[in-house]
Coordinates of N, CA and C in Angstrom, one line a residue:
M1 N -69.9 -109.8 208.2 CA -69.3 -108.9 207.2 C -68.9 -107.7 208.0
E2 N -67.7 -107.2 207.5 CA -67.0 -106.1 208.2 C -67.5 -104.8 207.7
Q3 N -67.9 -103.8 208.6 CA -68.3 -102.5 208.1 C -67.2 -101.6 208.6
S4 N -66.4 -101.0 207.6 CA -65.4 -100.1 207.9 C -65.8 -98.6 208.2
A5 N -66.7 -98.2 207.4 CA -67.2 -96.8 207.5 C -68.0 -96.7 208.8
Q6 N -67.5 -95.5 209.5 CA -68.2 -95.3 210.7 C -69.7 -94.8 210.3
I7 N -70.6 -95.2 211.2 CA -72.0 -94.8 211.1 C -72.3 -94.2 212.4
E8 N -72.9 -93.0 212.3 CA -73.4 -92.3 213.6 C -74.8 -91.8 213.5
F9 N -75.4 -92.0 214.6 CA -77.0 -91.8 214.8 C -77.4 -91.4 216.2
T10 N -78.4 -90.6 216.2 CA -79.0 -90.2 217.6 C -80.4 -90.9 217.6
A11 N -80.6 -91.5 218.8 CA -81.9 -92.2 219.0 C -82.3 -91.9 220.4
S12 N -83.8 -91.9 220.5 CA -84.3 -91.9 221.8 C -84.2 -93.2 222.5
A13 N -84.1 -93.2 223.9 CA -83.8 -94.4 224.6 C -85.2 -94.9 225.0
I14 N -85.5 -96.0 225.0 CA -86.7 -96.9 225.4 C -86.5 -97.8 226.6
S15 N -87.6 -98.2 227.2 CA -87.4 -99.1 228.2 C -87.4 -100.5 227.7
G16 N -86.6 -101.3 228.3 CA -86.4 -102.6 227.8 C -86.9 -103.7 228.9
A17 N -86.6 -105.0 228.7 CA -87.2 -106.0 229.5 C -86.6 -106.1 231.0
G18 N -85.2 -105.4 231.0 CA -84.6 -105.4 232.2 C -83.8 -106.6 232.4
R19 N -83.4 -107.6 231.5 CA -82.7 -108.6 231.5 C -81.3 -108.4 231.7
G20 N -80.8 -107.2 231.0 CA -79.3 -106.9 231.0 C -78.9 -106.7 232.5
K21 N -79.8 -105.8 233.1 CA -79.5 -105.4 234.6 C -79.6 -106.5 235.4
E22 N -80.5 -107.4 235.1 CA -80.7 -108.7 235.9 C -79.4 -109.6 235.9
Y23 N -78.8 -109.6 234.8 CA -77.6 -110.4 234.6 C -76.2 -109.6 234.8
G24 N -76.3 -108.4 235.4 CA -75.2 -107.5 235.7 C -74.6 -106.9 234.5
I25 N -75.3 -106.8 233.4 CA -74.8 -106.2 232.2 C -76.0 -105.3 231.6
P26 N -76.2 -104.2 232.3 CA -77.2 -103.2 232.0 C -77.1 -102.7 230.7
T27 N -78.1 -102.4 230.0 CA -78.1 -101.8 228.6 C -79.2 -100.7 228.5
I28 N -78.7 -99.8 227.5 CA -79.7 -98.8 227.0 C -80.2 -99.3 225.8
N29 N -81.7 -99.4 225.8 CA -82.2 -99.9 224.5 C -82.6 -98.6 223.7
I30 N -82.5 -98.7 222.5 CA -82.5 -97.6 221.5 C -83.7 -98.0 220.6
N31 N -84.6 -96.9 220.2 CA -85.7 -96.9 219.3 C -85.2 -97.5 218.0
L32 N -85.6 -98.6 217.6 CA -85.3 -99.3 216.3 C -85.5 -98.4 215.1
A33 N -86.5 -97.5 215.2 CA -86.7 -96.7 214.0 C -85.6 -95.7 213.7
S34 N -84.7 -95.4 214.6 CA -83.7 -94.5 214.5 C -82.5 -95.1 214.0
V35 N -82.5 -96.4 214.0 CA -81.3 -97.1 213.5 C -81.1 -97.1 212.0
P36 N -79.9 -96.6 211.6 CA -79.8 -96.3 210.1 C -80.0 -97.8 209.3
E37 N -80.6 -97.7 208.1 CA -80.9 -99.0 207.5 C -79.7 -99.6 206.9
E38 N -78.7 -99.0 206.8 CA -77.5 -99.5 206.2 C -76.6 -100.5 207.2
L39 N -77.0 -100.1 208.6 CA -76.4 -100.9 209.7 C -76.8 -102.4 209.7
E40 N -75.9 -103.3 209.4 CA -76.3 -104.6 209.4 C -76.4 -105.3 210.8
E41 N -77.3 -106.3 210.9 CA -77.3 -106.9 212.3 C -76.0 -107.4 212.9
G42 N -75.7 -107.3 214.0 CA -74.5 -107.8 214.6 C -74.1 -107.2 215.9
I43 N -72.9 -107.5 216.4 CA -72.4 -106.9 217.7 C -71.3 -105.9 217.4
Y44 N -71.3 -104.8 217.8 CA -70.4 -103.6 217.5 C -69.7 -103.1 218.6
A45 N -68.6 -102.6 218.6 CA -67.9 -101.5 219.4 C -68.4 -100.2 219.0
C46 N -68.7 -99.4 220.0 CA -69.3 -98.0 219.6 C -68.8 -97.1 220.7
F47 N -68.9 -95.8 220.5 CA -68.9 -94.7 221.4 C -70.3 -94.2 221.5
V48 N -70.6 -93.8 222.9 CA -71.9 -93.2 223.2 C -72.0 -91.9 223.8
E49 N -72.6 -90.9 223.3 CA -72.7 -89.7 224.1 C -74.3 -89.5 224.6
I50 N -74.5 -89.2 225.7 CA -75.8 -89.0 226.3 C -76.2 -87.5 226.4
E51 N -77.3 -87.3 226.0 CA -77.8 -85.9 226.1 C -77.5 -85.1 227.5
D52 N -76.9 -84.0 227.5 CA -76.7 -83.3 228.9 C -75.6 -84.0 229.5
D53 N -74.7 -84.8 229.0 CA -73.6 -85.4 229.8 C -72.5 -85.3 228.8
P54 N -71.4 -84.5 229.4 CA -70.1 -84.3 228.7 C -69.2 -85.7 228.3
T55 N -69.5 -86.8 229.0 CA -68.8 -88.0 229.0 C -69.0 -88.5 227.6
R56 N -67.9 -89.0 227.0 CA -68.0 -90.0 225.8 C -67.8 -91.4 226.3
Y57 N -68.8 -92.2 226.3 CA -68.7 -93.6 226.8 C -68.2 -94.6 225.8
M58 N -67.3 -95.6 226.2 CA -67.3 -96.9 225.3 C -68.5 -97.6 225.6
G59 N -68.9 -98.3 224.4 CA -70.0 -99.1 224.4 C -69.8 -100.4 223.7
A60 N -70.6 -101.6 224.1 CA -70.8 -102.7 223.2 C -72.2 -102.8 222.8
M61 N -72.4 -102.9 221.4 CA -73.9 -102.7 221.0 C -74.3 -104.0 220.4
H62 N -75.5 -104.4 220.6 CA -76.1 -105.6 219.9 C -77.4 -105.0 219.1
Y63 N -77.3 -105.3 217.9 CA -78.4 -104.9 216.8 C -78.9 -106.2 216.2
G64 N -80.1 -106.5 216.5 CA -80.8 -107.7 215.9 C -81.7 -108.4 216.7
P65 N -81.9 -109.6 216.4 CA -82.8 -110.6 217.1 C -82.1 -110.9 218.4
R66 N -82.8 -111.6 219.3 CA -82.3 -111.9 220.6 C -82.8 -113.5 220.7
P67 N -82.1 -114.4 220.0 CA -82.6 -115.7 219.9 C -82.5 -116.6 221.2
V68 N -81.7 -116.2 222.1 CA -81.7 -117.0 223.4 C -83.0 -116.8 224.1
F69 N -83.5 -115.6 224.0 CA -84.9 -115.3 224.6 C -85.9 -115.4 223.7
Q70 N -85.7 -115.8 222.6 CA -86.9 -116.0 221.5 C -87.6 -114.6 221.5
D71 N -86.9 -113.5 221.4 CA -87.4 -112.3 221.5 C -87.1 -111.6 220.1
S72 N -87.8 -110.5 219.9 CA -87.7 -109.6 218.7 C -86.5 -109.0 218.5
R73 N -86.3 -108.2 217.4 CA -85.1 -107.4 217.1 C -85.1 -106.4 218.2
A74 N -83.8 -105.9 218.5 CA -83.5 -104.8 219.5 C -82.3 -104.1 219.0
C75 N -82.0 -103.1 219.6 CA -80.7 -102.3 219.6 C -80.5 -101.9 221.1
E76 N -79.5 -102.6 221.6 CA -79.2 -102.3 223.0 C -77.7 -102.2 223.2
I77 N -77.3 -101.2 224.0 CA -75.9 -100.9 224.2 C -75.5 -101.0 225.8
H78 N -74.4 -101.7 225.9 CA -73.8 -101.7 227.4 C -72.8 -100.7 227.4
L79 N -72.9 -99.7 228.3 CA -71.8 -98.7 228.5 C -70.7 -99.5 229.4
L80 N -69.5 -99.4 228.7 CA -68.3 -99.9 229.6 C -67.9 -99.1 230.6
D81 N -67.8 -99.6 231.9 CA -67.3 -98.9 233.1 C -68.2 -97.8 233.4
A82 N -69.5 -97.9 233.3 CA -70.4 -96.8 233.7 C -71.9 -97.5 234.1
N83 N -72.4 -97.0 235.0 CA -73.7 -97.3 235.3 C -74.6 -96.1 235.6
L84 N -75.5 -95.8 234.5 CA -76.4 -94.6 234.7 C -77.5 -94.8 235.7
S85 N -77.7 -93.9 236.5 CA -78.7 -93.7 237.4 C -80.1 -93.9 237.0
S86 N -80.3 -93.5 235.7 CA -81.6 -93.3 235.1 C -81.5 -93.4 233.5
L87 N -82.5 -93.8 232.9 CA -82.5 -93.9 231.5 C -82.5 -92.6 230.8
P88 N -81.4 -92.5 230.0 CA -81.4 -91.0 229.3 C -82.5 -90.9 228.2
A89 N -82.7 -89.6 228.1 CA -83.9 -89.5 227.0 C -83.4 -89.8 225.5
S90 N -82.1 -89.6 225.3 CA -81.5 -89.9 224.0 C -79.9 -90.2 224.0
A91 N -79.4 -90.8 223.1 CA -78.1 -91.2 222.9 C -77.6 -91.0 221.5
T92 N -76.4 -90.5 221.4 CA -75.8 -90.5 219.9 C -74.9 -91.4 220.0
V93 N -74.8 -92.6 218.9 CA -74.1 -93.6 218.8 C -73.2 -93.4 217.6
S94 N -71.8 -93.6 217.9 CA -70.8 -93.8 216.7 C -70.4 -95.2 216.7
V95 N -70.7 -95.9 215.7 CA -70.4 -97.2 215.5 C -69.0 -97.2 215.0
V96 N -68.1 -98.0 215.6 CA -66.7 -97.9 215.4 C -66.3 -99.3 214.6
Q97 N -66.6 -100.4 215.1 CA -66.2 -101.6 214.5 C -67.2 -102.9 214.6
Y98 N -67.4 -103.6 213.6 CA -68.2 -104.8 213.6 C -67.3 -105.8 214.4
L99 N -67.9 -106.5 215.4 CA -67.3 -107.8 216.1 C -67.7 -109.0 215.6
R100 N -68.9 -109.4 215.4 CA -69.4 -110.6 215.1 C -70.8 -110.5 214.6
E101 N -71.3 -111.6 214.1 CA -72.7 -111.9 213.9 C -73.5 -112.3 215.1
I102 N -74.8 -112.1 215.1 CA -75.7 -112.7 216.2 C -75.8 -114.2 216.1
K103 N -75.7 -114.8 217.4 CA -75.6 -116.1 217.6 C -76.7 -116.6 218.4
D104 N -77.1 -117.8 218.3 CA -77.9 -118.5 219.5 C -77.0 -119.2 220.4
F105 N -77.3 -119.1 221.6 CA -76.5 -119.9 222.6 C -77.4 -120.9 223.4
P106 N -76.7 -121.9 223.8 CA -77.6 -123.0 224.5 C -78.1 -122.7 225.8
S107 N -77.6 -121.5 226.4 CA -78.1 -121.0 227.7 C -77.8 -119.6 227.9
V108 N -78.5 -119.0 229.0 CA -78.2 -117.5 229.4 C -76.7 -117.4 229.8
D109 N -76.3 -118.5 230.6 CA -74.9 -118.3 230.9 C -73.8 -118.4 230.0
A110 N -74.1 -119.1 228.9 CA -73.2 -119.2 227.7 C -73.4 -117.7 226.9
L111 N -74.5 -117.3 226.8 CA -74.6 -116.0 226.2 C -73.8 -114.8 227.1
K112 N -74.0 -114.8 228.4 CA -73.3 -113.9 229.3 C -71.8 -114.0 229.0
E113 N -71.3 -115.2 229.0 CA -69.9 -115.5 228.8 C -69.3 -114.9 227.6
Q114 N -70.2 -114.9 226.4 CA -69.9 -114.3 225.1 C -70.0 -112.9 225.2
I115 N -70.9 -112.3 225.9 CA -71.1 -111.0 226.1 C -69.8 -110.2 226.9
L116 N -69.4 -110.9 228.0 CA -68.2 -110.5 228.5 C -67.0 -110.5 227.7
D117 N -66.9 -111.6 226.9 CA -65.8 -111.4 226.0 C -65.9 -110.4 224.9
D118 N -67.1 -110.0 224.4 CA -67.4 -109.0 223.5 C -67.0 -107.7 224.2
I119 N -67.4 -107.6 225.4 CA -67.1 -106.2 226.1 C -65.6 -106.0 226.3
E120 N -64.8 -107.1 226.4 CA -63.3 -107.2 226.4 C -62.8 -106.6 225.1
R121 N -63.3 -107.1 224.0 CA -62.8 -106.8 222.8 C -63.2 -105.3 222.5
C122 N -64.4 -104.9 222.8 CA -64.6 -103.4 222.8 C -63.6 -102.6 223.3
R123 N -63.5 -102.9 224.6 CA -62.5 -102.2 225.4 C -61.1 -102.0 224.8
A124 N -60.7 -103.2 224.2 CA -59.3 -103.1 223.4 C -59.5 -102.3 222.1
I125 N -60.7 -102.3 221.5 CA -60.8 -101.5 220.0 C -60.9 -100.1 220.5
L126 N -61.7 -99.8 221.4 CA -62.1 -98.4 221.7 C -60.9 -97.5 222.4
G127 N -60.1 -98.4 223.3 CA -59.1 -97.9 224.1 C -58.1 -97.4 223.1
D128 N -57.9 -97.9 221.9 CA -57.0 -97.6 220.9 C -57.6 -96.5 219.8
A129 N -58.8 -96.2 220.0 CA -59.5 -95.3 219.1 C -59.2 -94.0 219.4

């Protein structure tokens, strides 16, 4: 389902399993309690602002279950063209556009291929925003 209205929220960052970094697509994991209830599960293009950092980052956000890893729900954001040296205390997320629903994939490689495609779609959307 397309969500046209922008949603913005600030949340604390939490430690994740480290799989994103392991696969070359590091993420910031967001405290689920801070995600607005009206946000539907899915993949989104977003902007991210980090506490005490003037940069406005482009991001690809996953919100929902992680079926490939048979893992619980999560909200995790990959910052495009950025690699933070440490986990920030908090992040303000401005959701720009819904990309797709959460899917299961037959392998981690298939998931990674889809994530890379999602990142390029986010770059195109956010570069024009």
